[in-house]
C-alpha cells in the first residue's frame, strides 16, 4: 500500500512539472521571437472597463463571509470524523449510528442557532 | 494488481529497483495526461458546439471540418499570445496561480479507475484524496484574483472561496452516503460494490452531489466568480496567453474529473455489458458532461446571497437527512435489497418537495412547485432547441435578405432620370449631398455628385424629395472601410455600382422583391 502512495507522490510531482512546462513554453518561444513582449503603461494598467483605478485594489470586503467560514470549519472537521465512521458502519451497528446522531445533534443545535440569529442572511 | 504494477514487476527483472519503480510511473503519467488533454479538447469542442445548438446558433465551424480543429486553433493562439502582467499586481503570485489552479485538477486522475486494472494507483483512501486535492484548485483561483491587483478579480476571488466553503459540506456529506453502502474509500472497491448503480440506491445523494459539484466547478448557474455581466471576467481578467489557458484547461480538466467521479461513484464506473470497461466509463463521463453543459445553457446565474442561502439552508440539511436515512437503512437492511430502490426514490422525492417549502432564501420561499417546474420546463425547451435549425447563418457564404423597405447604405442613383434639380441636396438634413450641374442641350447635366456616407442618417428624405424617381434607398448592408475618405461616394462610383434599389418610398417595387429572411434562413447548409 505504501508503494501506491509512492506512485501518488510521483504523479503529484509530475503534474506540477507538467504545469510548469506548459507555463514556461511562451517565455521559451519569446527567445525565438514568436511570442511578443511589448509592454506599455496603458497595457499593463489595471483593467477596469476603461476607468482609472481609484485607490488601492486590495480593498476591504464584506464581513458576511466570515460567519460562513466559521460554520464551514466546524462542519468540515466533523466530516473528517464522519468518513471513517461511514466506512465501518457495518461493524459499528446501531450503537455507531446513535453515537454519530448525538454528535451531529450537538452541532446542529449550533447551526440552528446561527440560522435563527440570521447569520445565513445577507443584510 | 494494476497494469502499472505488472509493468513494474516485469521491469524489476532487468533494471535496478528505483528505475523499475520510477519509469513505469512516468510513462503511465505521460499516457494518462495526454489522454486527459485529448478528452479536454473534445470537451471544449463538444461544449462549444453543443451550447451553440442549445441556443439555436451554429457554433464554431470554421477551423477544420465541422470546426473540429477549433481547440487546436485556440491552443496555438494562446501559445503565441503576449503575456501581460498588470503593473499593480503581484508578479510572483501572478505566475504561481495558474500552476496551482491546474495541478490539483490533473492530480485527481491519479485515482480514477478507467477499468478494473487501468488505474494509476489504487490507494485505499481514494475518495478522501480526491476531496482533499480537488478543493485545492480554489487556492490557485484565489491567488490569481489577489495577484491581479484588480478589484473585480478580488471580488471574484472572495466569491470563489465563499462558494467553496458553502458547497464543500453538502458535497462531502452526499459522498458519505455512498461510503456507507460500499464500505470502502478505495475507488476500485466502490465500483466493485455497485451491483446496482448507486444512483438508484442514492437518488437524493446523487442530486446533491451533482449540484454541489457543479458549484465546485464554478459552472453556470454557479459561475459567480466569472460573472461577465458583473465583474468583467473575474479572477482571470488580468490574465492572457498561456497563463489564461491554464485556468481554462484547469476548468475543463476539473469538469472531466468531476464527470468521472460522478460516473464512478453513482453510475457504476467502468461496469457495463459487451463494451470494454474504459469505453463504458468514457460513455458515462460524456453523458454526465452533456448534462453539465445542458444545465449551463439553460439556467440563469444565481445571485451570491441566493447561492449561499441555497447551499446552507437547502442542500446541507437535505444531505444530512440523506446520510442518516442511509445509515439507518444500512443497519436495518444490511444487504441493501432491491426494494430499497423504490423506497429511496420515494424518500428523495418527498424530501425535496417538503424541504423546499420550509426555508427562505433572500426572503423568498424556494417552492419546488415554482422552481422545480421552471427548471424542468427550461431544460425541456433547450433540449427541443437541439433539433431546430440554427437561426444564425454562415455569413459571407449565406446572406440574409433584408426587408423590402430596408434603408441600407449607398443610395441607388439613376443617371438617365436625374434632371439635376438638386431637391435631394436641399432635403438632406445633414447636408452631405454635394451636387453640381451645368446647362446642357435638354436641361441640366450633373457634373459632380458626392455623398458622404460617413455622415448619412439613412432618413430617406432625399429619396422622398426626388421628383423624377431617380434616387432610391439601397438594400445593401455591408460597408466598412479603414478610411473615412473612401466613404465619400462619387458620381462614377454611383454609375458603376450594382443597383439594388429598396422599396422604400416606392411600394410598387415591393412585389418583385424576394421575401425577407431574417428568421427563416435559406435551405442550403453551410
PDB file of N, CA and C in Angstrom, chain B residues 35-52 60 67-68 70-72 74 109 114 217 219 248-261 263 281-294 296:
ATOM      1  N   UNK B  35      -3.865  11.664 -22.646  1.00  0.00           N
ATOM      2  CA  UNK B  35      -5.257  11.246 -22.836  1.00  0.00           C
ATOM      3  C   UNK B  35      -6.218  12.284 -22.256  1.00  0.00           C
ATOM      4  N   UNK B  36      -5.858  12.789 -21.065  1.00  0.00           N
ATOM      5  CA  UNK B  36      -6.713  13.796 -20.424  1.00  0.00           C
ATOM      6  C   UNK B  36      -6.812  15.044 -21.295  1.00  0.00           C
ATOM      7  N   UNK B  37      -5.657  15.477 -21.812  1.00  0.00           N
ATOM      8  CA  UNK B  37      -5.668  16.688 -22.645  1.00  0.00           C
ATOM      9  C   UNK B  37      -6.527  16.475 -23.882  1.00  0.00           C
ATOM     10  N   UNK B  38      -6.441  15.276 -24.433  1.00  0.00           N
ATOM     11  CA  UNK B  38      -7.238  14.969 -25.620  1.00  0.00           C
ATOM     12  C   UNK B  38      -8.731  15.037 -25.293  1.00  0.00           C
ATOM     13  N   UNK B  39      -9.100  14.422 -24.179  1.00  0.00           N
ATOM     14  CA  UNK B  39     -10.516  14.435 -23.783  1.00  0.00           C
ATOM     15  C   UNK B  39     -10.962  15.860 -23.485  1.00  0.00           C
ATOM     16  N   UNK B  40     -10.067  16.641 -22.859  1.00  0.00           N
ATOM     17  CA  UNK B  40     -10.421  18.026 -22.534  1.00  0.00           C
ATOM     18  C   UNK B  40     -10.679  18.814 -23.810  1.00  0.00           C
ATOM     19  N   UNK B  41      -9.841  18.570 -24.829  1.00  0.00           N
ATOM     20  CA  UNK B  41     -10.062  19.240 -26.111  1.00  0.00           C
ATOM     21  C   UNK B  41     -11.406  18.833 -26.696  1.00  0.00           C
ATOM     22  N   UNK B  42     -11.706  17.541 -26.601  1.00  0.00           N
ATOM     23  CA  UNK B  42     -13.001  17.062 -27.087  1.00  0.00           C
ATOM     24  C   UNK B  42     -14.129  17.727 -26.306  1.00  0.00           C
ATOM     25  N   UNK B  43     -13.936  17.868 -24.994  1.00  0.00           N
ATOM     26  CA  UNK B  43     -14.931  18.522 -24.151  1.00  0.00           C
ATOM     27  C   UNK B  43     -15.184  19.942 -24.627  1.00  0.00           C
ATOM     28  N   UNK B  44     -14.073  20.666 -24.845  1.00  0.00           N
ATOM     29  CA  UNK B  44     -14.205  22.069 -25.238  1.00  0.00           C
ATOM     30  C   UNK B  44     -14.972  22.160 -26.555  1.00  0.00           C
ATOM     31  N   UNK B  45     -14.606  21.286 -27.489  1.00  0.00           N
ATOM     32  CA  UNK B  45     -15.268  21.297 -28.793  1.00  0.00           C
ATOM     33  C   UNK B  45     -16.753  20.964 -28.646  1.00  0.00           C
ATOM     34  N   UNK B  46     -17.027  19.865 -27.920  1.00  0.00           N
ATOM     35  CA  UNK B  46     -18.422  19.423 -27.776  1.00  0.00           C
ATOM     36  C   UNK B  46     -19.239  20.474 -27.055  1.00  0.00           C
ATOM     37  N   UNK B  47     -18.642  21.080 -26.026  1.00  0.00           N
ATOM     38  CA  UNK B  47     -19.412  22.070 -25.288  1.00  0.00           C
ATOM     39  C   UNK B  47     -19.721  23.277 -26.163  1.00  0.00           C
ATOM     40  N   UNK B  48     -18.717  23.762 -26.911  1.00  0.00           N
ATOM     41  CA  UNK B  48     -18.974  24.973 -27.700  1.00  0.00           C
ATOM     42  C   UNK B  48     -19.983  24.720 -28.792  1.00  0.00           C
ATOM     43  N   UNK B  49     -19.857  23.556 -29.443  1.00  0.00           N
ATOM     44  CA  UNK B  49     -20.838  23.216 -30.471  1.00  0.00           C
ATOM     45  C   UNK B  49     -22.198  22.952 -29.836  1.00  0.00           C
ATOM     46  N   UNK B  50     -22.166  22.208 -28.736  1.00  0.00           N
ATOM     47  CA  UNK B  50     -23.421  21.820 -28.092  1.00  0.00           C
ATOM     48  C   UNK B  50     -24.175  23.017 -27.564  1.00  0.00           C
ATOM     49  N   UNK B  51     -23.475  23.915 -26.873  1.00  0.00           N
ATOM     50  CA  UNK B  51     -24.144  25.106 -26.352  1.00  0.00           C
ATOM     51  C   UNK B  51     -24.686  25.928 -27.516  1.00  0.00           C
ATOM     52  N   UNK B  52     -23.940  25.947 -28.621  1.00  0.00           N
ATOM     53  CA  UNK B  52     -24.415  26.625 -29.828  1.00  0.00           C
ATOM     54  C   UNK B  52     -25.756  26.071 -30.265  1.00  0.00           C
ATOM     55  N   UNK B  60     -18.879  27.259 -33.343  1.00  0.00           N
ATOM     56  CA  UNK B  60     -17.675  27.393 -34.169  1.00  0.00           C
ATOM     57  C   UNK B  60     -17.600  26.282 -35.208  1.00  0.00           C
ATOM     58  N   UNK B  67     -15.548  22.404 -37.766  1.00  0.00           N
ATOM     59  CA  UNK B  67     -14.891  23.144 -36.683  1.00  0.00           C
ATOM     60  C   UNK B  67     -14.142  22.282 -35.705  1.00  0.00           C
ATOM     61  N   UNK B  68     -13.787  21.074 -36.128  1.00  0.00           N
ATOM     62  CA  UNK B  68     -13.211  20.113 -35.186  1.00  0.00           C
ATOM     63  C   UNK B  68     -11.810  20.534 -34.727  1.00  0.00           C
ATOM     64  N   UNK B  70     -11.043  23.528 -33.865  1.00  0.00           N
ATOM     65  CA  UNK B  70     -11.155  24.757 -33.087  1.00  0.00           C
ATOM     66  C   UNK B  70     -10.285  24.735 -31.820  1.00  0.00           C
ATOM     67  N   UNK B  71     -10.302  23.659 -31.021  1.00  0.00           N
ATOM     68  CA  UNK B  71      -9.432  23.649 -29.830  1.00  0.00           C
ATOM     69  C   UNK B  71      -7.957  23.769 -30.191  1.00  0.00           C
ATOM     70  N   UNK B  72      -7.563  23.161 -31.320  1.00  0.00           N
ATOM     71  CA  UNK B  72      -6.164  23.250 -31.737  1.00  0.00           C
ATOM     72  C   UNK B  72      -5.828  24.697 -32.084  1.00  0.00           C
ATOM     73  N   UNK B  74      -7.292  27.327 -30.958  1.00  0.00           N
ATOM     74  CA  UNK B  74      -7.241  28.084 -29.706  1.00  0.00           C
ATOM     75  C   UNK B  74      -5.913  27.860 -29.001  1.00  0.00           C
ATOM     76  N   UNK B 109      -6.811  12.630 -11.276  1.00  0.00           N
ATOM     77  CA  UNK B 109      -6.864  11.461 -12.145  1.00  0.00           C
ATOM     78  C   UNK B 109      -5.965  10.327 -11.689  1.00  0.00           C
ATOM     79  N   UNK B 114     -10.120   3.655 -14.724  1.00  0.00           N
ATOM     80  CA  UNK B 114     -10.675   3.582 -16.077  1.00  0.00           C
ATOM     81  C   UNK B 114     -11.073   2.150 -16.419  1.00  0.00           C
ATOM     82  N   UNK B 217     -17.287  23.279  -9.478  1.00  0.00           N
ATOM     83  CA  UNK B 217     -16.674  23.504 -10.786  1.00  0.00           C
ATOM     84  C   UNK B 217     -16.815  24.949 -11.224  1.00  0.00           C
ATOM     85  N   UNK B 219     -19.437  26.265 -12.557  1.00  0.00           N
ATOM     86  CA  UNK B 219     -20.108  26.335 -13.856  1.00  0.00           C
ATOM     87  C   UNK B 219     -21.487  26.956 -13.656  1.00  0.00           C
ATOM     88  N   UNK B 248      -8.213  27.928 -18.028  1.00  0.00           N
ATOM     89  CA  UNK B 248      -9.238  27.354 -18.893  1.00  0.00           C
ATOM     90  C   UNK B 248      -9.130  25.836 -18.884  1.00  0.00           C
ATOM     91  N   UNK B 249      -7.893  25.358 -19.048  1.00  0.00           N
ATOM     92  CA  UNK B 249      -7.650  23.920 -19.023  1.00  0.00           C
ATOM     93  C   UNK B 249      -8.030  23.339 -17.666  1.00  0.00           C
ATOM     94  N   UNK B 250      -7.656  24.060 -16.607  1.00  0.00           N
ATOM     95  CA  UNK B 250      -7.954  23.573 -15.265  1.00  0.00           C
ATOM     96  C   UNK B 250      -9.454  23.397 -15.114  1.00  0.00           C
ATOM     97  N   UNK B 251     -10.217  24.357 -15.635  1.00  0.00           N
ATOM     98  CA  UNK B 251     -11.673  24.284 -15.512  1.00  0.00           C
ATOM     99  C   UNK B 251     -12.216  23.032 -16.200  1.00  0.00           C
ATOM    100  N   UNK B 252     -11.728  22.782 -17.409  1.00  0.00           N
ATOM    101  CA  UNK B 252     -12.269  21.650 -18.149  1.00  0.00           C
ATOM    102  C   UNK B 252     -11.710  20.323 -17.651  1.00  0.00           C
ATOM    103  N   UNK B 253     -10.438  20.323 -17.203  1.00  0.00           N
ATOM    104  CA  UNK B 253      -9.891  19.106 -16.612  1.00  0.00           C
ATOM    105  C   UNK B 253     -10.686  18.752 -15.363  1.00  0.00           C
ATOM    106  N   UNK B 254     -11.010  19.784 -14.584  1.00  0.00           N
ATOM    107  CA  UNK B 254     -11.807  19.569 -13.392  1.00  0.00           C
ATOM    108  C   UNK B 254     -13.200  19.049 -13.771  1.00  0.00           C
ATOM    109  N   UNK B 255     -13.752  19.604 -14.844  1.00  0.00           N
ATOM    110  CA  UNK B 255     -15.063  19.138 -15.300  1.00  0.00           C
ATOM    111  C   UNK B 255     -14.993  17.665 -15.689  1.00  0.00           C
ATOM    112  N   UNK B 256     -13.929  17.293 -16.368  1.00  0.00           N
ATOM    113  CA  UNK B 256     -13.712  15.890 -16.742  1.00  0.00           C
ATOM    114  C   UNK B 256     -13.600  15.043 -15.482  1.00  0.00           C
ATOM    115  N   UNK B 257     -12.804  15.537 -14.521  1.00  0.00           N
ATOM    116  CA  UNK B 257     -12.594  14.775 -13.292  1.00  0.00           C
ATOM    117  C   UNK B 257     -13.914  14.584 -12.546  1.00  0.00           C
ATOM    118  N   UNK B 258     -14.685  15.661 -12.435  1.00  0.00           N
ATOM    119  CA  UNK B 258     -15.956  15.562 -11.705  1.00  0.00           C
ATOM    120  C   UNK B 258     -16.905  14.615 -12.433  1.00  0.00           C
ATOM    121  N   UNK B 259     -16.931  14.709 -13.765  1.00  0.00           N
ATOM    122  CA  UNK B 259     -17.782  13.781 -14.521  1.00  0.00           C
ATOM    123  C   UNK B 259     -17.349  12.350 -14.256  1.00  0.00           C
ATOM    124  N   UNK B 260     -16.026  12.131 -14.218  1.00  0.00           N
ATOM    125  CA  UNK B 260     -15.527  10.779 -13.968  1.00  0.00           C
ATOM    126  C   UNK B 260     -15.871  10.330 -12.552  1.00  0.00           C
ATOM    127  N   UNK B 261     -15.829  11.266 -11.599  1.00  0.00           N
ATOM    128  CA  UNK B 261     -16.157  10.893 -10.214  1.00  0.00           C
ATOM    129  C   UNK B 261     -17.642  10.550 -10.111  1.00  0.00           C
ATOM    130  N   UNK B 263     -19.477   9.429 -12.494  1.00  0.00           N
ATOM    131  CA  UNK B 263     -19.638   8.138 -13.167  1.00  0.00           C
ATOM    132  C   UNK B 263     -19.169   7.000 -12.269  1.00  0.00           C
ATOM    133  N   UNK B 281     -16.725   3.683 -19.175  1.00  0.00           N
ATOM    134  CA  UNK B 281     -16.514   4.847 -18.306  1.00  0.00           C
ATOM    135  C   UNK B 281     -16.605   6.129 -19.109  1.00  0.00           C
ATOM    136  N   UNK B 282     -15.958   6.135 -20.296  1.00  0.00           N
ATOM    137  CA  UNK B 282     -15.944   7.365 -21.083  1.00  0.00           C
ATOM    138  C   UNK B 282     -17.345   7.723 -21.563  1.00  0.00           C
ATOM    139  N   UNK B 283     -18.149   6.708 -21.908  1.00  0.00           N
ATOM    140  CA  UNK B 283     -19.536   6.990 -22.323  1.00  0.00           C
ATOM    141  C   UNK B 283     -20.278   7.684 -21.176  1.00  0.00           C
ATOM    142  N   UNK B 284     -20.097   7.136 -19.971  1.00  0.00           N
ATOM    143  CA  UNK B 284     -20.781   7.720 -18.812  1.00  0.00           C
ATOM    144  C   UNK B 284     -20.263   9.128 -18.531  1.00  0.00           C
ATOM    145  N   UNK B 285     -18.940   9.302 -18.665  1.00  0.00           N
ATOM    146  CA  UNK B 285     -18.345  10.622 -18.430  1.00  0.00           C
ATOM    147  C   UNK B 285     -18.943  11.641 -19.397  1.00  0.00           C
ATOM    148  N   UNK B 286     -19.042  11.258 -20.664  1.00  0.00           N
ATOM    149  CA  UNK B 286     -19.568  12.206 -21.642  1.00  0.00           C
ATOM    150  C   UNK B 286     -21.040  12.504 -21.382  1.00  0.00           C
ATOM    151  N   UNK B 287     -21.785  11.490 -20.955  1.00  0.00           N
ATOM    152  CA  UNK B 287     -23.192  11.737 -20.632  1.00  0.00           C
ATOM    153  C   UNK B 287     -23.318  12.753 -19.502  1.00  0.00           C
ATOM    154  N   UNK B 288     -22.515  12.556 -18.451  1.00  0.00           N
ATOM    155  CA  UNK B 288     -22.564  13.495 -17.321  1.00  0.00           C
ATOM    156  C   UNK B 288     -22.182  14.887 -17.793  1.00  0.00           C
ATOM    157  N   UNK B 289     -21.145  14.959 -18.637  1.00  0.00           N
ATOM    158  CA  UNK B 289     -20.695  16.274 -19.096  1.00  0.00           C
ATOM    159  C   UNK B 289     -21.765  16.966 -19.943  1.00  0.00           C
ATOM    160  N   UNK B 290     -22.472  16.169 -20.749  1.00  0.00           N
ATOM    161  CA  UNK B 290     -23.528  16.761 -21.576  1.00  0.00           C
ATOM    162  C   UNK B 290     -24.606  17.367 -20.680  1.00  0.00           C
ATOM    163  N   UNK B 291     -24.953  16.651 -19.602  1.00  0.00           N
ATOM    164  CA  UNK B 291     -25.948  17.205 -18.675  1.00  0.00           C
ATOM    165  C   UNK B 291     -25.410  18.504 -18.059  1.00  0.00           C
ATOM    166  N   UNK B 292     -24.100  18.522 -17.765  1.00  0.00           N
ATOM    167  CA  UNK B 292     -23.497  19.728 -17.188  1.00  0.00           C
ATOM    168  C   UNK B 292     -23.684  20.928 -18.102  1.00  0.00           C
ATOM    169  N   UNK B 293     -23.367  20.773 -19.391  1.00  0.00           N
ATOM    170  CA  UNK B 293     -23.482  21.983 -20.216  1.00  0.00           C
ATOM    171  C   UNK B 293     -24.896  22.208 -20.727  1.00  0.00           C
ATOM    172  N   UNK B 294     -25.706  21.178 -20.637  1.00  0.00           N
ATOM    173  CA  UNK B 294     -27.133  21.370 -20.905  1.00  0.00           C
ATOM    174  C   UNK B 294     -27.698  22.313 -19.833  1.00  0.00           C
ATOM    175  N   UNK B 296     -25.959  24.345 -18.143  1.00  0.00           N
ATOM    176  CA  UNK B 296     -25.299  25.630 -18.328  1.00  0.00           C
ATOM    177  C   UNK B 296     -26.015  26.489 -19.359  1.00  0.00           C
TER     178      UNK B 296
END
